[in-house]
Structure formats: structure tokens, C-alpha cells
Amino acid sequence: MENESQNIPWGGEWRRHVRSDQEMVLVRAWIRRLECPTCKTPAGRACRTAGGRPTYHHRARRDAADPIPYEEWRQQGLIPEQRTYTIPAVLKETEKARADFNVDTALADGVAVVRMFLADRLGLFLQGEEAMDRIDDAVRKLIEVRGPVGTADLVTVLASFVAALLSANAGPDGDPEALFDTMIRAQIDMVRRMNAIEKERADG
């Protein structure tokens, strides 16, 4: 990993790439030294779902446990020297959002994804496949890093963004659900028209 902020809650597939087994054990123990504010699991035990099943550490518990003392562990010889990895641009954007707005990881992830769409809005408006591929790739990497819990948080935040924007656009007397339905139908109609035009050109 490059010399970036160390407090990213790595999860999912990336844990195998950026952490040694010993480091994962230390990180797990560090986070579990505190009771979880979300599920009230006592110190030393894994977080639990509402159904009582073990799950990955809740965000509130991870945030409460920061900062993780990686450098101290290296000086003690508990983990090997840090290897070099390239952090995806979307994670750098997430860290920037956390610093800009002083918010938690899930909200910062949502901000980063929305900013990516805004940055590529011309390509998306023109139905450019390259723009969609760039966003697909970045979001896929973000989901791999965050793991199942972080992914659910991200989806919740993005849905709240959409709901807030729809409510604002609909106005005090408007119907956000009707506006959303209209937007979806308009998008589908546009895609169908463009597909029909492409088909006509191909049949030519």
C-alpha cells in the first residue's frame, strides 16, 4: 500500500492482498478490544447480526477502534515491513471526502461514487461505454475493499442521496416517487431509442 491514510477499513477480497495473516489477527484483536456500539457484543467477541450470527465488525466499532497502531507493531516485529500496493483512485477520493466533510466511511464512499458519476457525466450522457466501464471498475474495487457490510452501507447512502435529490426537485407539494418513476421511464425510453437507432445502422 502506498503512503496513504492507514485507517481504511479493508475488507472483502482485498484483505488477502494487503494484509498478512498475522496482521489480520492483530487488527481483529485490536478492533474487538472494545464493546461494539452497534450490536453490544462484549470485548473479545465477533460482532453479531440481528439474528445472532457472527458478522464482520460493525462500522461504529471499527471507527471507535481507530487508529490501528501499524507502525508500533512493525517496530515490535509483530508484522512484516509494509509492502507496496497501488490504492485505487476511488479509495483516494473516499479519503479526500472523509477529510473534506469529516464524515464516516460509508458516507465518504457515497460521496466518492457520486463525484465519479459527475466527473464522467458527459460520457454517461452520450452513453459512452468507456465511461460506464471506468465507473464499473472503480465501484467493483470499492466493493471488494469494503466487503459485505461496507457494501450495504454504501448502497444505503447512495439511496438516501437519490431520495434527498428527488424530494428537493419535486418541491414541497410534489411527489418524489412520481418524479422518480418519470425519470426511470425517460431513461429507459432513451436507451431503447438509441438501441433501435444502432440496430437500424447495423441493418443498414
PDB file of C-alpha atoms in Angstrom:
ATOM      1  CA  MET A   1       0.000   0.000   0.000  1.00  0.00           C
ATOM      2  CA  GLU A   2       1.278   3.473  -0.754  1.00  0.00           C
ATOM      3  CA  ASN A   3       1.914   6.018   1.971  1.00  0.00           C
ATOM      4  CA  GLU A   4      -1.742   6.907   2.414  1.00  0.00           C
ATOM      5  CA  SER A   5      -4.073   7.077   5.405  1.00  0.00           C
ATOM      6  CA  GLN A   6      -3.930   3.813   7.359  1.00  0.00           C
ATOM      7  CA  ASN A   7      -7.455   3.867   8.762  1.00  0.00           C
ATOM      8  CA  ILE A   8      -9.274   2.448   5.737  1.00  0.00           C
ATOM      9  CA  PRO A   9     -11.421  -0.478   6.965  1.00  0.00           C
ATOM     10  CA  TRP A  10     -10.121  -3.025   4.483  1.00  0.00           C
ATOM     11  CA  GLY A  11     -12.472  -5.933   3.918  1.00  0.00           C
ATOM     12  CA  GLY A  12     -13.687  -8.381   1.298  1.00  0.00           C
ATOM     13  CA  GLU A  13     -11.279  -9.766  -1.296  1.00  0.00           C
ATOM     14  CA  TRP A  14      -8.609  -7.115  -0.694  1.00  0.00           C
ATOM     15  CA  ARG A  15      -7.848  -8.323   2.828  1.00  0.00           C
ATOM     16  CA  ARG A  16      -5.962 -11.261   1.305  1.00  0.00           C
ATOM     17  CA  HIS A  17      -3.869  -8.895  -0.820  1.00  0.00           C
ATOM     18  CA  VAL A  18      -2.965  -6.086   1.563  1.00  0.00           C
ATOM     19  CA  ARG A  19      -2.608  -7.905   4.890  1.00  0.00           C
ATOM     20  CA  SER A  20      -0.634 -10.868   6.126  1.00  0.00           C
ATOM     21  CA  ASP A  21      -2.444 -13.465   8.212  1.00  0.00           C
ATOM     22  CA  GLN A  22      -0.642 -12.247  11.342  1.00  0.00           C
ATOM     23  CA  GLU A  23      -1.615  -8.664  10.632  1.00  0.00           C
ATOM     24  CA  MET A  24      -5.258  -9.659  10.213  1.00  0.00           C
ATOM     25  CA  VAL A  25      -5.152 -11.408  13.605  1.00  0.00           C
ATOM     26  CA  LEU A  26      -3.727  -8.283  15.245  1.00  0.00           C
ATOM     27  CA  VAL A  27      -6.240  -5.972  13.573  1.00  0.00           C
ATOM     28  CA  ARG A  28      -9.134  -8.235  14.562  1.00  0.00           C
ATOM     29  CA  ALA A  29      -7.956  -8.312  18.178  1.00  0.00           C
ATOM     30  CA  TRP A  30      -7.451  -4.521  18.181  1.00  0.00           C
ATOM     31  CA  ILE A  31     -10.987  -3.842  16.979  1.00  0.00           C
ATOM     32  CA  ARG A  32     -12.502  -6.440  19.313  1.00  0.00           C
ATOM     33  CA  ARG A  33     -10.845  -4.966  22.399  1.00  0.00           C
ATOM     34  CA  LEU A  34     -13.890  -2.664  22.622  1.00  0.00           C
ATOM     35  CA  GLU A  35     -17.564  -3.474  23.046  1.00  0.00           C
ATOM     36  CA  CYS A  36     -19.439  -2.897  19.783  1.00  0.00           C
ATOM     37  CA  PRO A  37     -21.642   0.242  20.000  1.00  0.00           C
ATOM     38  CA  THR A  38     -23.998  -1.224  17.377  1.00  0.00           C
ATOM     39  CA  CYS A  39     -24.733  -4.801  18.479  1.00  0.00           C
ATOM     40  CA  LYS A  40     -23.406  -4.506  22.072  1.00  0.00           C
ATOM     41  CA  THR A  41     -21.170  -7.545  21.611  1.00  0.00           C
ATOM     42  CA  PRO A  42     -18.687  -7.552  24.528  1.00  0.00           C
ATOM     43  CA  ALA A  43     -14.956  -7.071  24.060  1.00  0.00           C
ATOM     44  CA  GLY A  44     -13.107 -10.040  22.613  1.00  0.00           C
ATOM     45  CA  ARG A  45     -16.009 -11.415  20.591  1.00  0.00           C
ATOM     46  CA  ALA A  46     -17.121 -11.035  16.974  1.00  0.00           C
ATOM     47  CA  CYS A  47     -19.959  -8.690  16.080  1.00  0.00           C
ATOM     48  CA  ARG A  48     -23.392 -10.236  15.627  1.00  0.00           C
ATOM     49  CA  THR A  49     -26.232  -9.771  13.186  1.00  0.00           C
ATOM     50  CA  ALA A  50     -29.758  -9.074  14.408  1.00  0.00           C
ATOM     51  CA  GLY A  51     -30.298 -12.837  14.187  1.00  0.00           C
ATOM     52  CA  GLY A  52     -27.324 -13.533  16.430  1.00  0.00           C
ATOM     53  CA  ARG A  53     -24.916 -14.804  13.771  1.00  0.00           C
ATOM     54  CA  PRO A  54     -21.249 -13.693  13.726  1.00  0.00           C
ATOM     55  CA  THR A  55     -20.516 -10.967  11.195  1.00  0.00           C
ATOM     56  CA  TYR A  56     -17.752  -8.597  10.138  1.00  0.00           C
ATOM     57  CA  HIS A  57     -17.066  -5.748  12.571  1.00  0.00           C
ATOM     58  CA  HIS A  58     -19.733  -3.057  12.505  1.00  0.00           C
ATOM     59  CA  ARG A  59     -18.628   0.351  11.242  1.00  0.00           C
ATOM     60  CA  ALA A  60     -19.152   2.033  14.641  1.00  0.00           C
ATOM     61  CA  ARG A  61     -16.821  -0.487  16.262  1.00  0.00           C
ATOM     62  CA  ARG A  62     -14.155  -0.019  13.590  1.00  0.00           C
ATOM     63  CA  ASP A  63     -14.382   3.757  13.901  1.00  0.00           C
ATOM     64  CA  ALA A  64     -14.148   3.597  17.702  1.00  0.00           C
ATOM     65  CA  ALA A  65     -11.030   1.410  17.490  1.00  0.00           C
ATOM     66  CA  ASP A  66      -9.020   3.785  15.273  1.00  0.00           C
ATOM     67  CA  PRO A  67      -6.192   4.453  14.897  1.00  0.00           C
ATOM     68  CA  ILE A  68      -4.728   0.989  14.403  1.00  0.00           C
ATOM     69  CA  PRO A  69      -1.056   1.027  15.576  1.00  0.00           C
ATOM     70  CA  TYR A  70       0.568  -0.492  12.490  1.00  0.00           C
ATOM     71  CA  GLU A  71       3.898   1.292  12.943  1.00  0.00           C
ATOM     72  CA  GLU A  72       4.189   0.178  16.575  1.00  0.00           C
ATOM     73  CA  TRP A  73       3.516  -3.410  15.539  1.00  0.00           C
ATOM     74  CA  ARG A  74       6.208  -3.198  12.847  1.00  0.00           C
ATOM     75  CA  GLN A  75       8.744  -1.818  15.331  1.00  0.00           C
ATOM     76  CA  GLN A  76       7.948  -4.708  17.646  1.00  0.00           C
ATOM     77  CA  GLY A  77       8.432  -7.180  14.790  1.00  0.00           C
ATOM     78  CA  LEU A  78       4.846  -8.374  15.015  1.00  0.00           C
ATOM     79  CA  ILE A  79       4.151  -7.769  11.319  1.00  0.00           C
ATOM     80  CA  PRO A  80       6.498  -7.660   8.317  1.00  0.00           C
ATOM     81  CA  GLU A  81       7.570  -4.446   6.617  1.00  0.00           C
ATOM     82  CA  GLN A  82       4.816  -2.831   4.640  1.00  0.00           C
ATOM     83  CA  ARG A  83       4.599  -3.956   1.035  1.00  0.00           C
ATOM     84  CA  THR A  84       3.804  -1.547  -1.787  1.00  0.00           C
ATOM     85  CA  TYR A  85       0.326  -1.556  -3.264  1.00  0.00           C
ATOM     86  CA  THR A  86      -1.423   0.893  -5.547  1.00  0.00           C
ATOM     87  CA  ILE A  87      -4.522   2.338  -3.946  1.00  0.00           C
ATOM     88  CA  PRO A  88      -7.414   2.642  -6.438  1.00  0.00           C
ATOM     89  CA  ALA A  89      -8.400   6.197  -7.289  1.00  0.00           C
ATOM     90  CA  VAL A  90     -11.868   5.710  -5.793  1.00  0.00           C
ATOM     91  CA  LEU A  91     -10.333   4.985  -2.377  1.00  0.00           C
ATOM     92  CA  LYS A  92      -8.230   8.133  -2.596  1.00  0.00           C
ATOM     93  CA  GLU A  93     -11.420  10.031  -3.426  1.00  0.00           C
ATOM     94  CA  THR A  94     -13.091   8.424  -0.400  1.00  0.00           C
ATOM     95  CA  GLU A  95     -10.279   9.501   1.910  1.00  0.00           C
ATOM     96  CA  LYS A  96     -10.496  13.024   0.472  1.00  0.00           C
ATOM     97  CA  ALA A  97     -14.244  13.099   1.172  1.00  0.00           C
ATOM     98  CA  ARG A  98     -13.660  11.930   4.756  1.00  0.00           C
ATOM     99  CA  ALA A  99     -11.219  14.783   5.273  1.00  0.00           C
ATOM    100  CA  ASP A 100     -13.307  17.383   3.414  1.00  0.00           C
ATOM    101  CA  PHE A 101     -16.555  16.713   5.265  1.00  0.00           C
ATOM    102  CA  ASN A 102     -15.373  14.927   8.436  1.00  0.00           C
ATOM    103  CA  VAL A 103     -17.792  12.038   7.884  1.00  0.00           C
ATOM    104  CA  ASP A 104     -17.715   8.279   8.353  1.00  0.00           C
ATOM    105  CA  THR A 105     -16.583   5.753   5.748  1.00  0.00           C
ATOM    106  CA  ALA A 106     -19.998   4.881   4.288  1.00  0.00           C
ATOM    107  CA  LEU A 107     -20.936   8.497   3.610  1.00  0.00           C
ATOM    108  CA  ALA A 108     -17.475   9.216   2.193  1.00  0.00           C
ATOM    109  CA  ASP A 109     -17.832   6.205  -0.134  1.00  0.00           C
ATOM    110  CA  GLY A 110     -21.185   7.538  -1.336  1.00  0.00           C
ATOM    111  CA  VAL A 111     -19.720  10.978  -1.976  1.00  0.00           C
ATOM    112  CA  ALA A 112     -16.818   9.436  -3.914  1.00  0.00           C
ATOM    113  CA  VAL A 113     -19.113   7.389  -6.174  1.00  0.00           C
ATOM    114  CA  VAL A 114     -21.394  10.376  -6.859  1.00  0.00           C
ATOM    115  CA  ARG A 115     -18.350  12.520  -7.689  1.00  0.00           C
ATOM    116  CA  MET A 116     -17.213   9.848 -10.152  1.00  0.00           C
ATOM    117  CA  PHE A 117     -20.573   9.995 -11.933  1.00  0.00           C
ATOM    118  CA  LEU A 118     -20.441  13.787 -12.046  1.00  0.00           C
ATOM    119  CA  ALA A 119     -16.901  13.727 -13.439  1.00  0.00           C
ATOM    120  CA  ASP A 120     -17.981  11.349 -16.230  1.00  0.00           C
ATOM    121  CA  ARG A 121     -21.426  12.885 -16.786  1.00  0.00           C
ATOM    122  CA  LEU A 122     -20.710  13.844 -20.416  1.00  0.00           C
ATOM    123  CA  GLY A 123     -19.609  10.315 -21.247  1.00  0.00           C
ATOM    124  CA  LEU A 124     -22.673   8.929 -19.491  1.00  0.00           C
ATOM    125  CA  PHE A 125     -24.992  11.370 -21.253  1.00  0.00           C
ATOM    126  CA  LEU A 126     -23.577  10.219 -24.565  1.00  0.00           C
ATOM    127  CA  GLN A 127     -23.989   6.598 -23.452  1.00  0.00           C
ATOM    128  CA  GLY A 128     -20.231   6.133 -23.710  1.00  0.00           C
ATOM    129  CA  GLU A 129     -19.243   2.584 -22.822  1.00  0.00           C
ATOM    130  CA  GLU A 130     -15.793   3.714 -21.694  1.00  0.00           C
ATOM    131  CA  ALA A 131     -17.311   5.998 -19.043  1.00  0.00           C
ATOM    132  CA  MET A 132     -19.527   3.206 -17.739  1.00  0.00           C
ATOM    133  CA  ASP A 133     -16.597   0.789 -17.719  1.00  0.00           C
ATOM    134  CA  ARG A 134     -14.469   3.205 -15.678  1.00  0.00           C
ATOM    135  CA  ILE A 135     -17.211   3.627 -13.098  1.00  0.00           C
ATOM    136  CA  ASP A 136     -17.973  -0.098 -13.033  1.00  0.00           C
ATOM    137  CA  ASP A 137     -14.320  -0.901 -12.407  1.00  0.00           C
ATOM    138  CA  ALA A 138     -13.944   1.694  -9.636  1.00  0.00           C
ATOM    139  CA  VAL A 139     -17.130   0.654  -7.831  1.00  0.00           C
ATOM    140  CA  ARG A 140     -16.154  -3.021  -8.123  1.00  0.00           C
ATOM    141  CA  LYS A 141     -12.814  -2.272  -6.465  1.00  0.00           C
ATOM    142  CA  LEU A 142     -14.526  -0.294  -3.729  1.00  0.00           C
ATOM    143  CA  ILE A 143     -16.939  -3.153  -3.025  1.00  0.00           C
ATOM    144  CA  GLU A 144     -14.042  -5.645  -2.884  1.00  0.00           C
ATOM    145  CA  VAL A 145     -12.285  -3.470  -0.317  1.00  0.00           C
ATOM    146  CA  ARG A 146     -15.285  -2.807   1.891  1.00  0.00           C
ATOM    147  CA  GLY A 147     -16.728  -6.313   1.996  1.00  0.00           C
ATOM    148  CA  PRO A 148     -20.432  -7.190   2.524  1.00  0.00           C
ATOM    149  CA  VAL A 149     -21.129  -4.833   5.438  1.00  0.00           C
ATOM    150  CA  GLY A 150     -19.460  -1.828   3.834  1.00  0.00           C
ATOM    151  CA  THR A 151     -21.222  -2.536   0.550  1.00  0.00           C
ATOM    152  CA  ALA A 152     -24.629  -2.473   2.248  1.00  0.00           C
ATOM    153  CA  ASP A 153     -23.681   0.833   3.919  1.00  0.00           C
ATOM    154  CA  LEU A 154     -22.672   2.293   0.551  1.00  0.00           C
ATOM    155  CA  VAL A 155     -25.930   1.269  -1.134  1.00  0.00           C
ATOM    156  CA  THR A 156     -27.937   2.775   1.740  1.00  0.00           C
ATOM    157  CA  VAL A 157     -26.087   6.074   1.471  1.00  0.00           C
ATOM    158  CA  LEU A 158     -26.489   6.251  -2.312  1.00  0.00           C
ATOM    159  CA  ALA A 159     -30.213   5.521  -1.999  1.00  0.00           C
ATOM    160  CA  SER A 160     -30.533   8.310   0.572  1.00  0.00           C
ATOM    161  CA  PHE A 161     -28.739  10.692  -1.812  1.00  0.00           C
ATOM    162  CA  VAL A 162     -31.210   9.854  -4.588  1.00  0.00           C
ATOM    163  CA  ALA A 163     -34.209  10.230  -2.261  1.00  0.00           C
ATOM    164  CA  ALA A 164     -32.982  13.609  -0.989  1.00  0.00           C
ATOM    165  CA  LEU A 165     -32.403  14.946  -4.512  1.00  0.00           C
ATOM    166  CA  LEU A 166     -35.792  13.701  -5.694  1.00  0.00           C
ATOM    167  CA  SER A 167     -37.518  15.356  -2.741  1.00  0.00           C
ATOM    168  CA  ALA A 168     -35.713  18.637  -3.424  1.00  0.00           C
ATOM    169  CA  ASN A 169     -36.539  18.544  -7.150  1.00  0.00           C
ATOM    170  CA  ALA A 170     -40.166  17.620  -6.550  1.00  0.00           C
ATOM    171  CA  GLY A 171     -40.667  20.623  -4.271  1.00  0.00           C
ATOM    172  CA  PRO A 172     -42.841  20.912  -1.152  1.00  0.00           C
ATOM    173  CA  ASP A 173     -46.053  19.991  -2.983  1.00  0.00           C
ATOM    174  CA  GLY A 174     -44.529  17.485  -5.414  1.00  0.00           C
ATOM    175  CA  ASP A 175     -44.423  13.687  -5.404  1.00  0.00           C
ATOM    176  CA  PRO A 176     -40.826  12.334  -5.244  1.00  0.00           C
ATOM    177  CA  GLU A 177     -41.983   8.804  -6.131  1.00  0.00           C
ATOM    178  CA  ALA A 178     -43.794  10.015  -9.236  1.00  0.00           C
ATOM    179  CA  LEU A 179     -40.739  12.046 -10.248  1.00  0.00           C
ATOM    180  CA  PHE A 180     -38.510   9.002  -9.798  1.00  0.00           C
ATOM    181  CA  ASP A 181     -40.888   6.890 -11.897  1.00  0.00           C
ATOM    182  CA  THR A 182     -40.841   9.546 -14.620  1.00  0.00           C
ATOM    183  CA  MET A 183     -37.037   9.711 -14.598  1.00  0.00           C
ATOM    184  CA  ILE A 184     -36.666   5.927 -14.847  1.00  0.00           C
ATOM    185  CA  ARG A 185     -39.169   5.712 -17.704  1.00  0.00           C
ATOM    186  CA  ALA A 186     -37.421   8.558 -19.541  1.00  0.00           C
ATOM    187  CA  GLN A 187     -34.047   6.837 -19.142  1.00  0.00           C
ATOM    188  CA  ILE A 188     -35.423   3.507 -20.376  1.00  0.00           C
ATOM    189  CA  ASP A 189     -37.120   5.168 -23.355  1.00  0.00           C
ATOM    190  CA  MET A 190     -33.885   6.948 -24.303  1.00  0.00           C
ATOM    191  CA  VAL A 191     -31.872   3.718 -24.141  1.00  0.00           C
ATOM    192  CA  ARG A 192     -34.469   1.885 -26.227  1.00  0.00           C
ATOM    193  CA  ARG A 193     -34.436   4.637 -28.851  1.00  0.00           C
ATOM    194  CA  MET A 194     -30.657   4.565 -29.055  1.00  0.00           C
ATOM    195  CA  ASN A 195     -30.662   0.769 -29.301  1.00  0.00           C
ATOM    196  CA  ALA A 196     -33.178   0.995 -32.150  1.00  0.00           C
ATOM    197  CA  ILE A 197     -31.000   3.552 -33.956  1.00  0.00           C
ATOM    198  CA  GLU A 198     -27.935   1.331 -33.565  1.00  0.00           C
ATOM    199  CA  LYS A 199     -29.899  -1.640 -34.888  1.00  0.00           C
ATOM    200  CA  GLU A 200     -31.054   0.347 -37.940  1.00  0.00           C
ATOM    201  CA  ARG A 201     -27.477   1.386 -38.642  1.00  0.00           C
ATOM    202  CA  ALA A 202     -26.276  -2.199 -38.350  1.00  0.00           C
ATOM    203  CA  ASP A 203     -29.026  -3.453 -40.672  1.00  0.00           C
ATOM    204  CA  GLY A 204     -28.250  -0.543 -42.908  1.00  0.00           C
TER     205      GLY A 204
END
